[in-house]
Amino acid sequence: MGPTIKLSSGYEMPQVGFGLWKVDNATCADTVYNAIKAGYRLFDGACDYGNEKECGEGVARAIKEGLVTREDLFITSKLWPVFEDGDKVEPACRRSLSDWGLEYFDLYLIHFPGALKYVDPAVRYPPGWHFDGKSQIVRSSTPMHVTWAAMEGLVTNKLARSIGVSNFQAQLLYDMLRYAKIPPAALQIEHHPYLVQKELVSLCKAEGIAVTAYSSFGPASFLEFGFKHAEAMVPLMQDELITGIAARHGKEPSQVLLRWATQRGLAVIPKTSRPAVLAQNLECTGFDLEQDEIDKIFAKDMGIRFNQPSNYFDTDKMWIFG
Ligand code: NAD
């Protein structure tokens, strides 16, 4: 087992894991199985990724063949905003557990703050952002403290060992910390040299909240959506500073990007299905960057966020109902 991060819940979370967003259904079971074989123990899934059944198949095969036990693995899933009403949280978690074929999640996160109107899984699953499956964004009136109390119920009922949040900013975390009986164990955020989130990471350190970085390669993950602000950026793996540091250490640029985050104490969850790259990404903690290299990477910060919900909406046509 590689390096781990101790969560406030008392459980250990592997520092390097495997991200499951956009892993297509046809190859997902094999990808998860191969990643376990390559040594990955943390898998970062979500209802929204639409592949939880296939992820579970990969896990089941690895367990059946004796590669790992359930206890060796650390499996994360996430609550989608249409399930943030208090009485919808546990059924949503149970649906994800049943798709994975698991009895508990190691970590269950609120995927995004801001409850949306409930969509019955019988109507559409995963539900996506739009109430009608096309263009309507419809708010629910549920405030965060109600959702969080239901998340705490998942720990009480042993459906989740640790609970946390994703895509939350400092203000909402500060608010939650005032009422949470179980404080969030982890925060998952977009994090790369174009978005370094210094203050948010400091706040989490001070409050004992583990931080997981997603989209560690920055714009690379968002080109397929045709995002103009992703296309306009120099790809981080071709950036002169990053390739220069990589050459100096005899490493890949991708490993420098992952090491910069892990040396900051963050967990990372890169995704790839290429076997050589799988191993490379997992081996990103076996060397250290110099302080001046770390500082130079920090200096690339531009505050650019690619995974903004509004980037996925046609805001001209979007209707918001209270
Ligand atoms: P990523 O940064 O892991 O990958 C981006 C692209 O880089 C992919 O196309 C991948 O094939 C490629 N890649 C991976 N390793 C490489 C390497 N060593 N060399 C060259 N190319 C490489 O992007 P991501 O998928 O956006 O983020 C990782 C994970 O984070 C996701 O799979 C998901 O689990 C999680 N995530 C969470 C949220 C959230 O809202 N909580 C949002 C986005 C992603």
PDB file of C-alpha atoms in Angstrom, residues 93-206:
ATOM      1  CA  CYS A  93     -26.631   6.178  -1.355  1.00  0.00           C
ATOM      2  CA  ARG A  94     -28.305   2.758  -1.240  1.00  0.00           C
ATOM      3  CA  ARG A  95     -28.844   2.825  -5.019  1.00  0.00           C
ATOM      4  CA  SER A  96     -25.140   3.561  -5.595  1.00  0.00           C
ATOM      5  CA  LEU A  97     -24.141   0.843  -3.118  1.00  0.00           C
ATOM      6  CA  SER A  98     -26.381  -1.659  -4.836  1.00  0.00           C
ATOM      7  CA  ASP A  99     -24.936  -0.743  -8.266  1.00  0.00           C
ATOM      8  CA  TRP A 100     -21.406  -1.239  -6.934  1.00  0.00           C
ATOM      9  CA  GLY A 101     -22.464  -4.436  -5.124  1.00  0.00           C
ATOM     10  CA  LEU A 102     -21.097  -3.059  -1.846  1.00  0.00           C
ATOM     11  CA  GLU A 103     -22.364  -2.806   1.715  1.00  0.00           C
ATOM     12  CA  TYR A 104     -20.615   0.446   2.554  1.00  0.00           C
ATOM     13  CA  PHE A 105     -18.653   3.268   0.945  1.00  0.00           C
ATOM     14  CA  ASP A 106     -15.346   4.317   2.452  1.00  0.00           C
ATOM     15  CA  LEU A 107     -16.219   7.891   1.559  1.00  0.00           C
ATOM     16  CA  TYR A 108     -19.483   9.422   0.367  1.00  0.00           C
ATOM     17  CA  LEU A 109     -19.361  13.037  -0.830  1.00  0.00           C
ATOM     18  CA  ILE A 110     -21.944  15.681  -1.652  1.00  0.00           C
ATOM     19  CA  HIS A 111     -20.966  16.158  -5.325  1.00  0.00           C
ATOM     20  CA  PHE A 112     -21.962  19.837  -5.593  1.00  0.00           C
ATOM     21  CA  PRO A 113     -23.602  22.250  -3.134  1.00  0.00           C
ATOM     22  CA  GLY A 114     -27.073  23.497  -4.052  1.00  0.00           C
ATOM     23  CA  ALA A 115     -30.009  21.080  -3.886  1.00  0.00           C
ATOM     24  CA  LEU A 116     -31.995  20.624  -7.098  1.00  0.00           C
ATOM     25  CA  LYS A 117     -35.573  19.369  -7.408  1.00  0.00           C
ATOM     26  CA  TYR A 118     -35.808  15.604  -6.996  1.00  0.00           C
ATOM     27  CA  VAL A 119     -35.841  13.444 -10.105  1.00  0.00           C
ATOM     28  CA  ASP A 120     -37.161   9.932  -9.533  1.00  0.00           C
ATOM     29  CA  PRO A 121     -34.541   7.363 -10.623  1.00  0.00           C
ATOM     30  CA  ALA A 122     -37.374   5.545 -12.412  1.00  0.00           C
ATOM     31  CA  VAL A 123     -37.695   8.603 -14.685  1.00  0.00           C
ATOM     32  CA  ARG A 124     -33.990   9.057 -15.459  1.00  0.00           C
ATOM     33  CA  TYR A 125     -30.786   7.723 -13.894  1.00  0.00           C
ATOM     34  CA  PRO A 126     -28.272   9.176 -13.598  1.00  0.00           C
ATOM     35  CA  PRO A 127     -30.408  12.299 -13.634  1.00  0.00           C
ATOM     36  CA  GLY A 128     -27.903  14.939 -14.784  1.00  0.00           C
ATOM     37  CA  TRP A 129     -28.394  18.648 -14.144  1.00  0.00           C
ATOM     38  CA  HIS A 130     -31.720  19.279 -15.844  1.00  0.00           C
ATOM     39  CA  PHE A 131     -35.084  18.565 -14.276  1.00  0.00           C
ATOM     40  CA  ASP A 132     -36.653  17.768 -17.632  1.00  0.00           C
ATOM     41  CA  GLY A 133     -33.500  16.106 -19.005  1.00  0.00           C
ATOM     42  CA  LYS A 134     -33.124  19.022 -21.461  1.00  0.00           C
ATOM     43  CA  SER A 135     -32.833  22.590 -20.229  1.00  0.00           C
ATOM     44  CA  GLN A 136     -34.620  23.297 -16.940  1.00  0.00           C
ATOM     45  CA  ILE A 137     -32.583  23.819 -13.788  1.00  0.00           C
ATOM     46  CA  VAL A 138     -35.057  23.636 -10.909  1.00  0.00           C
ATOM     47  CA  ARG A 139     -33.972  24.445  -7.369  1.00  0.00           C
ATOM     48  CA  SER A 140     -35.089  22.574  -4.276  1.00  0.00           C
ATOM     49  CA  SER A 141     -35.603  24.639  -1.108  1.00  0.00           C
ATOM     50  CA  THR A 142     -33.506  22.257   1.035  1.00  0.00           C
ATOM     51  CA  PRO A 143     -30.673  24.042   2.876  1.00  0.00           C
ATOM     52  CA  MET A 144     -27.274  22.406   3.378  1.00  0.00           C
ATOM     53  CA  HIS A 145     -27.736  21.644   7.084  1.00  0.00           C
ATOM     54  CA  VAL A 146     -30.651  19.333   6.231  1.00  0.00           C
ATOM     55  CA  THR A 147     -28.619  17.461   3.609  1.00  0.00           C
ATOM     56  CA  TRP A 148     -25.663  17.203   5.959  1.00  0.00           C
ATOM     57  CA  ALA A 149     -27.784  15.748   8.792  1.00  0.00           C
ATOM     58  CA  ALA A 150     -28.924  13.048   6.354  1.00  0.00           C
ATOM     59  CA  MET A 151     -25.293  12.436   5.344  1.00  0.00           C
ATOM     60  CA  GLU A 152     -24.478  11.961   9.042  1.00  0.00           C
ATOM     61  CA  GLY A 153     -27.264   9.377   9.142  1.00  0.00           C
ATOM     62  CA  LEU A 154     -25.321   7.330   6.569  1.00  0.00           C
ATOM     63  CA  VAL A 155     -22.445   7.010   9.032  1.00  0.00           C
ATOM     64  CA  THR A 156     -24.839   6.062  11.849  1.00  0.00           C
ATOM     65  CA  ASN A 157     -26.415   3.424   9.609  1.00  0.00           C
ATOM     66  CA  LYS A 158     -22.985   2.166   8.515  1.00  0.00           C
ATOM     67  CA  LEU A 159     -23.566   2.894   4.830  1.00  0.00           C
ATOM     68  CA  ALA A 160     -20.552   5.236   4.726  1.00  0.00           C
ATOM     69  CA  ARG A 161     -17.442   5.154   6.908  1.00  0.00           C
ATOM     70  CA  SER A 162     -16.519   8.760   6.165  1.00  0.00           C
ATOM     71  CA  ILE A 163     -18.517  11.618   4.664  1.00  0.00           C
ATOM     72  CA  GLY A 164     -17.397  14.755   2.924  1.00  0.00           C
ATOM     73  CA  VAL A 165     -18.084  17.341   0.254  1.00  0.00           C
ATOM     74  CA  SER A 166     -16.931  18.368  -3.196  1.00  0.00           C
ATOM     75  CA  ASN A 167     -16.857  21.682  -5.061  1.00  0.00           C
ATOM     76  CA  PHE A 168     -17.519  23.615  -1.834  1.00  0.00           C
ATOM     77  CA  GLN A 169     -15.894  26.964  -1.163  1.00  0.00           C
ATOM     78  CA  ALA A 170     -14.619  28.315   2.160  1.00  0.00           C
ATOM     79  CA  GLN A 171     -17.789  30.182   3.172  1.00  0.00           C
ATOM     80  CA  LEU A 172     -20.012  27.118   3.013  1.00  0.00           C
ATOM     81  CA  LEU A 173     -17.423  25.001   4.845  1.00  0.00           C
ATOM     82  CA  TYR A 174     -17.225  27.584   7.627  1.00  0.00           C
ATOM     83  CA  ASP A 175     -21.005  27.507   7.890  1.00  0.00           C
ATOM     84  CA  MET A 176     -21.133  23.677   7.990  1.00  0.00           C
ATOM     85  CA  LEU A 177     -18.493  23.495  10.688  1.00  0.00           C
ATOM     86  CA  ARG A 178     -20.889  25.410  12.961  1.00  0.00           C
ATOM     87  CA  TYR A 179     -23.600  22.743  12.897  1.00  0.00           C
ATOM     88  CA  ALA A 180     -21.962  19.505  11.770  1.00  0.00           C
ATOM     89  CA  LYS A 181     -22.035  16.768  14.406  1.00  0.00           C
ATOM     90  CA  ILE A 182     -19.669  14.853  12.124  1.00  0.00           C
ATOM     91  CA  PRO A 183     -17.382  17.343  10.380  1.00  0.00           C
ATOM     92  CA  PRO A 184     -16.652  16.715   6.697  1.00  0.00           C
ATOM     93  CA  ALA A 185     -13.655  14.355   6.528  1.00  0.00           C
ATOM     94  CA  ALA A 186     -12.695  15.365   2.993  1.00  0.00           C
ATOM     95  CA  LEU A 187     -13.130  18.059   0.372  1.00  0.00           C
ATOM     96  CA  GLN A 188     -12.659  17.200  -3.300  1.00  0.00           C
ATOM     97  CA  ILE A 189     -11.833  20.159  -5.539  1.00  0.00           C
ATOM     98  CA  GLU A 190     -10.530  21.069  -8.962  1.00  0.00           C
ATOM     99  CA  HIS A 191      -6.824  21.709  -8.433  1.00  0.00           C
ATOM    100  CA  HIS A 192      -3.968  22.233 -10.893  1.00  0.00           C
ATOM    101  CA  PRO A 193      -1.299  24.888 -11.501  1.00  0.00           C
ATOM    102  CA  TYR A 194      -3.862  27.197 -13.165  1.00  0.00           C
ATOM    103  CA  LEU A 195      -6.107  26.917 -10.051  1.00  0.00           C
ATOM    104  CA  VAL A 196      -4.012  26.410  -6.916  1.00  0.00           C
ATOM    105  CA  GLN A 197      -6.683  27.288  -4.290  1.00  0.00           C
ATOM    106  CA  LYS A 198      -4.156  28.345  -1.654  1.00  0.00           C
ATOM    107  CA  GLU A 199      -6.591  29.765   0.921  1.00  0.00           C
ATOM    108  CA  LEU A 200      -9.087  26.917   0.642  1.00  0.00           C
ATOM    109  CA  VAL A 201      -6.357  24.297   1.100  1.00  0.00           C
ATOM    110  CA  SER A 202      -5.003  26.221   4.130  1.00  0.00           C
ATOM    111  CA  LEU A 203      -8.470  26.359   5.674  1.00  0.00           C
ATOM    112  CA  CYS A 204      -8.854  22.602   5.238  1.00  0.00           C
ATOM    113  CA  LYS A 205      -5.452  21.944   6.792  1.00  0.00           C
ATOM    114  CA  ALA A 206      -6.383  24.074   9.790  1.00  0.00           C
TER     115      ALA A 206
END
